[in-house]
Each structure stands twice: as structure tokens, then as C-alpha cells.
Coordinates of C-alpha atoms and ligand atoms in Angstrom, one line a residue:
X24 CA 241.5 167.9 215.0
X25 CA 242.2 170.9 212.9
X26 CA 243.4 169.6 209.7
X27 CA 244.3 171.9 206.8
X28 CA 245.7 171.2 203.5
X29 CA 246.2 173.7 201.1
X30 CA 247.6 173.4 197.9
X31 CA 249.7 176.4 197.4
X32 CA 249.1 178.5 194.2
X33 CA 251.4 180.4 192.5
X34 CA 251.4 184.0 193.3
X35 CA 252.4 186.3 191.0
X36 CA 252.9 190.1 191.0
X37 CA 252.6 190.9 194.3
X38 CA 249.0 190.6 194.3
X39 CA 248.3 188.4 197.0
X40 CA 250.7 188.1 200.2
X41 CA 252.5 190.0 202.6
X42 CA 255.5 190.7 200.4
X43 CA 257.2 194.3 199.4
X44 CA 259.5 194.1 196.1
X45 CA 262.6 194.1 198.1
X46 CA 261.7 191.2 200.2
X47 CA 260.6 189.3 197.2
X48 CA 264.4 190.3 195.6
X49 CA 265.7 189.8 199.1
X50 CA 264.3 185.9 198.4
X51 CA 265.8 185.6 195.1
X52 CA 269.2 186.9 196.4
X53 CA 269.1 184.4 199.1
X54 CA 268.4 181.4 196.8
X55 CA 271.1 182.8 194.3
X56 CA 273.3 183.0 196.9
X57 CA 272.9 179.5 198.2
X58 CA 273.3 178.0 194.6
X59 CA 276.3 179.9 193.7
X60 CA 278.1 179.0 197.0
X61 CA 277.3 175.4 196.9
X62 CA 277.8 175.3 193.3
X63 CA 281.7 177.0 194.2
X64 CA 282.3 174.4 197.1
X65 CA 281.4 171.3 195.1
X66 CA 284.4 173.0 192.9
X67 CA 286.4 173.6 196.0
X68 CA 285.8 170.0 197.5
X69 CA 286.4 168.2 193.9
X70 CA 290.1 170.3 194.2
X71 CA 290.7 169.0 197.5
X72 CA 290.0 172.0 199.3
X73 CA 286.7 171.1 201.1
X74 CA 287.5 168.0 203.8
X75 CA 285.3 165.4 204.0
X76 CA 282.1 165.0 201.8
X77 CA 280.0 168.0 200.4
X78 CA 276.2 167.8 200.6
X79 CA 273.6 170.5 198.7
X80 CA 270.4 171.7 198.3
X81 CA 270.5 172.5 194.6
X82 CA 266.6 172.5 193.6
X83 CA 265.7 172.9 197.1
X84 CA 266.2 176.9 197.8
X85 CA 263.1 178.1 198.5
X86 CA 262.1 176.1 201.0
X87 CA 264.8 177.2 203.4
X88 CA 264.6 181.1 202.1
X89 CA 260.9 181.1 202.2
X90 CA 260.5 179.6 205.9
X91 CA 263.7 181.6 207.3
X92 CA 262.2 184.8 205.8
X93 CA 259.3 184.8 207.8
X94 CA 261.0 184.3 210.7
X95 CA 262.0 187.1 213.6
X96 CA 265.1 187.9 215.0
X97 CA 263.7 186.6 218.2
X98 CA 263.1 183.4 217.0
X99 CA 264.9 180.4 217.4
X100 CA 266.1 178.2 213.7
X101 CA 267.3 174.6 213.6
X102 CA 268.8 174.3 210.2
X103 CA 269.5 171.3 208.4
X104 CA 271.7 170.1 205.6
X105 CA 270.0 171.0 202.6
X106 CA 268.6 174.6 204.2
X107 CA 272.1 176.9 203.7
X108 CA 269.8 180.0 202.6
X109 CA 268.4 179.9 206.1
X110 CA 271.9 180.7 207.5
X111 CA 272.2 183.6 204.7
X112 CA 268.8 184.8 205.8
X113 CA 269.9 185.1 209.1
X114 CA 272.8 187.3 208.5
X115 CA 275.9 185.0 208.0
X116 CA 278.3 186.1 205.2
X117 CA 279.4 184.1 202.2
X118 CA 282.9 184.3 203.5
X119 CA 282.3 182.5 206.7
X120 CA 280.4 179.6 204.9
X121 CA 283.4 179.6 202.3
X122 CA 285.5 179.2 205.6
X123 CA 283.4 176.8 207.1
X124 CA 283.6 174.1 204.2
X125 CA 287.1 174.5 204.4
X126 CA 287.9 174.1 208.0
X127 CA 289.2 177.4 208.4
X128 CA 289.5 179.4 211.3
X129 CA 287.3 182.3 210.3
X130 CA 284.3 179.3 210.2
X131 CA 281.5 179.4 212.3
X132 CA 283.0 176.4 214.2
X133 CA 286.7 177.9 213.4
X134 CA 287.7 174.5 211.7
X135 CA 286.1 171.5 214.1
X136 CA 283.2 170.7 211.6
X137 CA 282.2 170.8 207.8
X138 CA 279.7 171.6 205.8
X139 CA 276.9 170.2 207.6
X140 CA 277.1 170.5 211.3
X141 CA 277.0 174.4 212.1
X142 CA 274.6 177.3 213.6
X143 CA 276.0 180.5 214.4
X144 CA 274.5 181.2 217.9
X145 CA 274.8 185.3 217.4
X146 CA 272.1 184.9 215.1
X147 CA 269.6 182.9 216.8
X148 CA 270.6 179.2 215.2
X149 CA 272.0 176.1 216.7
X150 CA 273.8 173.8 215.1
X151 CA 272.4 170.5 213.7
X152 CA 273.7 167.3 215.1
X153 CA 273.6 164.1 212.4
X154 CA 271.1 161.9 214.1
X155 CA 268.2 162.6 212.3
X156 CA 265.8 164.7 213.4
X157 CA 266.5 164.9 216.8
X158 CA 266.7 168.9 215.9
X159 CA 263.0 168.7 216.1
X160 CA 263.3 167.6 219.6
X161 CA 265.5 170.6 220.3
X162 CA 263.0 173.3 218.3
X163 CA 260.4 171.6 220.3
X164 CA 262.1 172.1 223.6
X165 CA 263.0 175.7 222.7
X166 CA 259.3 175.9 222.1
X167 CA 258.7 174.5 225.7
X168 CA 261.3 177.2 227.0
X169 CA 259.5 179.9 225.1
X170 CA 256.1 179.0 226.6
X171 CA 257.2 178.5 230.1
X172 CA 258.6 182.1 230.2
X173 CA 255.4 183.7 228.8
X174 CA 257.7 185.2 225.6
X175 CA 256.4 185.6 222.5
X176 CA 258.7 183.8 220.4
X177 CA 258.9 180.9 218.1
X178 CA 261.0 177.9 216.9
X179 CA 261.2 176.5 213.6
X180 CA 263.0 173.4 212.2
X181 CA 263.6 171.3 208.7
X182 CA 263.4 167.7 208.3
X183 CA 263.7 165.4 205.7
X184 CA 260.9 162.7 204.7
X185 CA 263.2 160.1 205.8
X186 CA 263.1 161.3 209.2
X187 CA 259.5 160.7 209.5
X188 CA 260.2 157.2 210.1
X189 CA 261.9 157.7 213.5
X190 CA 260.5 157.7 216.7
X191 CA 262.0 161.1 217.5
X192 CA 259.7 162.8 215.0
X193 CA 256.4 161.3 216.5
X194 CA 257.7 162.3 220.0
X195 CA 258.2 165.6 219.1
X196 CA 255.4 166.1 217.4
X197 CA 253.1 164.5 220.2
X198 CA 254.9 166.8 222.7
X199 CA 254.5 170.0 220.5
X200 CA 250.4 168.8 219.9
X201 CA 250.1 168.2 223.6
X202 CA 251.7 171.4 225.0
X203 CA 250.3 173.7 221.9
X204 CA 254.0 174.8 221.6
X205 CA 254.8 178.0 219.7
X206 CA 257.0 175.7 217.1
X207 CA 256.7 175.1 213.1
X208 CA 258.3 171.5 211.5
X209 CA 258.9 172.3 208.0
X210 CA 258.9 169.0 206.6
X211 CA 261.3 168.9 203.5
X212 CA 259.9 166.2 201.2
X213 CA 262.6 165.8 198.6
X214 CA 260.7 162.5 197.3
X215 CA 264.1 160.4 198.4
X216 CA 266.0 159.5 201.9
X217 CA 269.1 158.9 200.2
X218 CA 268.1 155.8 197.8
X219 CA 264.9 154.9 199.4
X220 CA 261.7 156.7 197.8
X221 CA 258.4 157.7 199.3
X222 CA 256.6 154.7 198.6
X223 CA 258.9 152.8 200.5
X224 CA 258.9 155.3 203.6
X225 CA 255.3 155.7 204.1
X226 CA 251.7 154.4 203.1
X227 CA 250.1 157.4 204.1
X228 CA 250.2 161.6 202.8
X229 CA 252.6 162.5 205.7
X230 CA 251.0 165.8 205.9
X231 CA 248.3 163.5 207.2
X232 CA 250.3 162.3 210.3
X233 CA 250.2 166.2 211.8
X234 CA 246.2 165.7 212.6
X235 CA 247.0 162.7 214.7
X236 CA 249.0 164.9 216.8
X237 CA 247.0 167.7 217.1
X238 CA 248.9 170.1 214.7
X239 CA 247.4 171.8 211.8
X240 CA 249.1 170.4 208.6
X241 CA 249.6 172.2 205.6
X242 CA 250.9 171.3 202.1
X243 CA 253.1 173.3 200.0
X244 CA 254.8 174.1 196.4
X245 CA 258.2 173.4 198.2
X246 CA 259.5 175.3 194.8
X247 CA 257.7 178.5 195.9
X248 CA 259.8 180.6 197.8
X249 CA 256.8 183.3 198.1
X250 CA 254.4 180.4 199.2
X251 CA 256.6 178.8 201.7
X252 CA 256.7 182.4 203.0
X253 CA 253.3 183.0 203.8
X254 CA 252.9 179.3 204.8
X255 CA 255.6 179.7 207.3
X256 CA 254.1 183.5 208.3
X257 CA 250.4 182.0 209.1
X258 CA 252.3 179.2 210.8
X259 CA 253.8 181.7 213.0
X260 CA 250.9 184.0 213.6
X261 CA 249.1 180.7 215.3
X262 CA 252.1 180.1 217.6
X263 CA 252.4 183.3 218.5
X264 CA 248.2 183.4 219.4
X265 CA 248.5 180.3 221.3
X266 CA 247.1 178.3 218.8
X267 CA 249.7 175.3 218.7
X268 CA 252.5 174.1 216.2
X269 CA 252.2 173.5 212.4
X270 CA 253.8 171.1 210.2
X271 CA 254.3 172.3 206.7
X272 CA 255.2 169.7 204.2
X273 CA 256.8 171.5 201.5
X274 CA 257.1 169.7 198.3
X275 CA 260.2 169.4 196.0
X276 CA 262.8 167.5 194.9
X277 CA 266.5 166.6 195.7
X278 CA 268.0 167.5 192.5
X279 CA 271.3 166.1 192.9
X280 CA 272.8 162.9 194.6
X281 CA 272.4 162.8 198.5
X282 CA 276.3 164.3 198.8
X283 CA 279.0 164.5 196.4
X284 CA 279.9 161.1 196.3
X285 CA 276.2 159.7 194.8
X286 CA 275.4 159.3 191.1
X287 CA 271.9 158.9 191.9
X288 CA 271.8 156.5 189.1
X289 CA 268.4 154.9 191.1
X290 CA 266.8 157.8 190.2
X291 CA 264.7 157.9 187.1
X292 CA 266.0 160.8 184.8
X293 CA 262.6 161.6 183.7
X294 CA 261.5 162.6 187.3
X295 CA 264.8 164.9 187.6
X296 CA 263.6 166.4 184.2
X297 CA 260.1 167.1 185.0
X298 CA 261.2 169.1 188.5
X299 CA 264.1 170.8 186.1
X300 CA 261.3 172.7 185.0
X301 CA 260.2 173.9 188.2
X302 CA 263.0 175.4 189.1
X303 CA 262.5 177.6 192.0
X304 CA 264.9 180.5 191.2
X305 CA 263.6 180.1 187.8
X306 CA 260.4 181.2 189.1
X307 CA 261.1 183.7 191.5
X308 CA 263.1 185.0 188.6
X309 CA 260.4 185.0 186.0
X310 CA 257.8 187.3 188.9
X311 CA 260.3 189.3 188.9
X312 CA 261.2 190.1 185.4
X313 CA 257.5 190.8 184.9
X314 CA 257.6 193.7 187.6
X315 CA 260.4 195.3 185.7
X316 CA 263.4 194.2 188.1
X317 CA 267.0 194.1 186.8
X318 CA 267.1 190.0 187.4
X319 CA 270.6 190.1 185.7
X320 CA 272.2 193.1 187.7
X321 CA 271.3 191.0 190.7
X322 CA 272.7 188.1 189.4
X323 CA 276.3 189.6 188.4
X324 CA 275.9 191.4 191.8
X325 CA 275.9 187.8 193.7
X326 CA 278.4 186.4 191.6
X327 CA 281.0 189.4 192.4
X328 CA 280.1 188.5 196.1
X329 CA 281.0 184.7 195.8
X330 CA 284.1 185.2 194.2
X331 CA 285.3 187.8 196.7
X332 CA 284.0 185.5 199.6
X333 CA 285.8 182.8 198.0
X334 CA 289.0 184.5 197.9
X335 CA 288.7 185.5 201.4
X336 CA 288.0 182.2 202.4
X337 CA 291.0 180.9 201.0
X338 CA 293.2 183.2 202.6
X339 CA 291.9 182.5 205.9
X340 CA 294.5 180.7 207.8
X341 CA 293.6 176.7 209.2
X342 CA 293.0 176.6 213.0
X343 CA 295.8 176.1 215.6
X344 CA 295.8 172.1 216.3
X345 CA 296.7 173.3 219.9
X346 CA 293.5 175.0 220.3
X347 CA 291.7 171.9 219.4
X348 CA 290.0 171.2 222.4
X349 CA 289.2 174.8 223.2
X350 CA 285.2 175.7 223.0
X351 CA 284.2 172.1 223.0
X352 CA 282.7 172.1 226.3
X353 CA 281.1 175.0 228.0
X354 CA 284.0 177.1 230.1
X355 CA 282.2 179.8 232.6
X356 CA 279.2 181.2 232.2
X357 CA 277.1 179.6 229.2
X358 CA 276.4 182.3 226.4
X359 CA 272.7 182.2 225.6
X360 CA 271.7 182.4 221.7
X361 CA 271.5 185.7 220.9
X362 CA 269.1 187.6 218.2
X363 CA 271.6 188.8 215.8
X364 CA 271.1 191.9 213.0
X365 CA 269.2 189.6 210.2
X366 CA 269.6 191.5 206.8
X367 CA 266.4 191.0 205.3
X368 CA 264.0 194.0 205.2
X369 CA 262.2 194.2 208.2
X370 CA 259.4 192.2 207.4
X371 CA 259.3 190.5 210.7
X372 CA 258.2 193.9 211.8
X373 CA 255.2 193.7 210.0
X374 CA 254.4 190.2 211.5
X375 CA 255.2 191.3 215.1
Ligands
TPP423 C1 269.1 158.2 212.7 C2 270.0 158.2 211.4 N1 270.0 157.2 210.8 C3 270.8 157.7 209.4 C4 271.4 158.6 209.3 C5 272.5 159.1 208.0 N2 271.8 159.8 207.2 C6 272.0 161.1 206.9 S1 271.2 162.0 205.9 C7 270.3 160.6 205.3 C8 269.1 160.6 204.5 C9 267.9 161.6 205.0 O1 267.0 161.7 204.0 P1 265.9 162.6 204.1 O2 265.4 162.9 205.8 O3 265.0 162.1 203.6 O4 266.9 164.1 204.3 P2 267.2 164.4 202.7 O5 268.9 164.0 202.8 O6 266.5 163.7 201.6 O7 267.2 165.8 202.7 C10 270.7 159.4 206.3 C11 269.9 157.9 206.3 C12 271.5 159.7 210.0 N3 272.2 160.7 210.0 N4 270.5 159.7 211.6
MG424 MG1 264.7 163.1 201.6

């Protein structure tokens, strides 16, 4: 079976690929928003304003920003716990994200869940469940529906290296391969599943598993947003052409603990320092500075947006406890996922 392993090369100056300058700025913007929102949310968590725990994707921003950016409005996304930039790319506002974290009425789940389990169906996203990697099966199911209905659409889900040890991973890959479904599996290989390093998880290079199910497998520098975009764009083209699913292994590093409570003592400091030099935001900034983009102005704009959004969410009401059981089960006609108005610069038009 066709297996394609491509080590992504750094793209500079816009010489390679489909992205226009404004797209490349949008990618940086989405990553800056993700990092800024998560940093602020961690502070709010420490101040007791975010209940539960707090998970972030510091250092992994390129994986969700780049992949989500390649998907069209009519595509469907299952977004996981380190993929905030995907929500941002789909058009979920920072104020709604902060409100979600703080359990406010104006959050995506209106106070019913916190930092991880949410997805705005209005913009084509399915909220994740905790059992990993069940969203692979959900994405596979959606792709099956697209195939049966003869629709030109694609589903995508992210999942971690830890997920590959579960049966659901193999079931989803197998069915997607057998049916040649229009689905993209983004394996976010961040070196650890909680405290378990890669060499205790699998005995092979994980991308090689794609071939075992008849899928194309691609390894990408997960800290390069543009490489992530290009790999996802190619995978989507294959899917829409009827050439079946792709597994993209995005190689990156979990730079923080598993969640706010974890000091990650088990991770060698040198490893973290090594990856710090490959920060995805710094890489994208350097490229854009090289072509004359005012990155400092963009940073200032993003900071201002985050400040305003946090204030707005802090002033939002808490949900009414009397309504806690509403919206749990479907009442009346089920509302289908919608396409939304993703604010990115129209790249998907070129792809479609
Ligand atoms: C089936 C299942 N087992 C255990 C957990 C608890 N858990 C949540 S995240 C996580 C680590 C997952 O690691 P990985 O898949 O590599 O994703 P990462 O957190 O590194 O992004 C674990 C064990 C779970 N959510 N689901
Ligand atoms: Mg992991």
C-alpha cells in the first residue's frame, strides 16, 4: 500500500506552497491568540476563576492552526485538548473561549463544561469526549456519512501519541482504510502521554502504522504551521479526489505539564530546552519579518484583543442553576452541525 513519508522542509519567503501573505499572517495571529489566551487562562486558573483543571498546548500551536486552516467551512472538525487554535481559526471568539473556561453563561457550553470538552457546532466543530481517542471514530463516522451522501467534504481529527495504544485508534484507521473515507487523522506526537515517553508506547515509528491500514502516512514538522497547512491541504485534496484517508504525524513537544497540576519532573530539562529553540511562533514570526510584516504591531493588536476578551468574559453572568438540565438531551428536531463563517482569508476557496 502507498506509504509516503515526507520530512517537511522549512518553507521561507512564500516561495513554496499555496499561502498568500495574509494567510501566513492569519496563521501567526491564530497561534498568538492561542498562546495569549492560554497564558491568561492559566493566570485566571491560579486566581481560582477557572474551575477544574487547566490544559494547554504551549509549543504545539502550529499543529492545530496549520491543519485547521486547510479545511473548508463545509468540512467537519473534532478538536482535542491541545488544539485551541482550531477553534480560533473556525471563528470562535476569544471572549467565548474565556467564558467557556470560567463556566459562564456566554461560553460555548454555557457553563456545562470547562477547558477541554467543547466544540461550537455552528462552525462545524464537534466537542470532544474524554475517552481517548473516541473522536477518531466520530470523525470516521462523519466521513462515512459524506461518502454515502456523495458529498465533497472531509472530516479531520487530532489525537495524541498516547491514543495510538488504544483499540479505537486501530478500529478507526482500519474502517477508514477499508472504506477509503475522506478523513484526516492528525497524530499530535508531543513525545509524552502524561508521564509516559514514546519508547514505552510503541516499538515502531508511529507513521508506519498508516501503511498497515492502507492509509497514506506523512511525517511533518509539527512546529511549522505552514508545513502543517501544506500537509493537511494535500491530504484534503486526496480525500476529495476519492483517494482515501491520510494520517499526518505532527512531530512536536509538550512544553508544559500534562495539565496545570503537573510539574513534569519526569521530562529531561535538556529536551525542553532543545525544543524551545524550535518555538512555532518564533519561526513564523521570523519568516514574516523577513518579508517586511510588522509583527510587533500584530502582537500588540492580539494582546489588546485578549485583554478586552478576558474583561468581557469576567463580566459575563454565571449560568442559572435552574437551567442545568436543559440542552443535555435533544428536544424536538435535532439541529445539524452548521458551516459557520470562518474568518480566515478564503484559502479554502482555492482548495475547493
Ligand atoms: C481511554 C482513556 N484513558 C485515559 C485517559 C486519561 N488521559 C487524559 S489525557 C491522557 C494522556 C494522553 O496522551 P496523548 O494521547 O499523548 O495526548 P497529549 O495529552 O500528550 O496531547 C490521559 C492518559 C483518557 N482520557 N482516556
Ligand atoms: Mg502526547
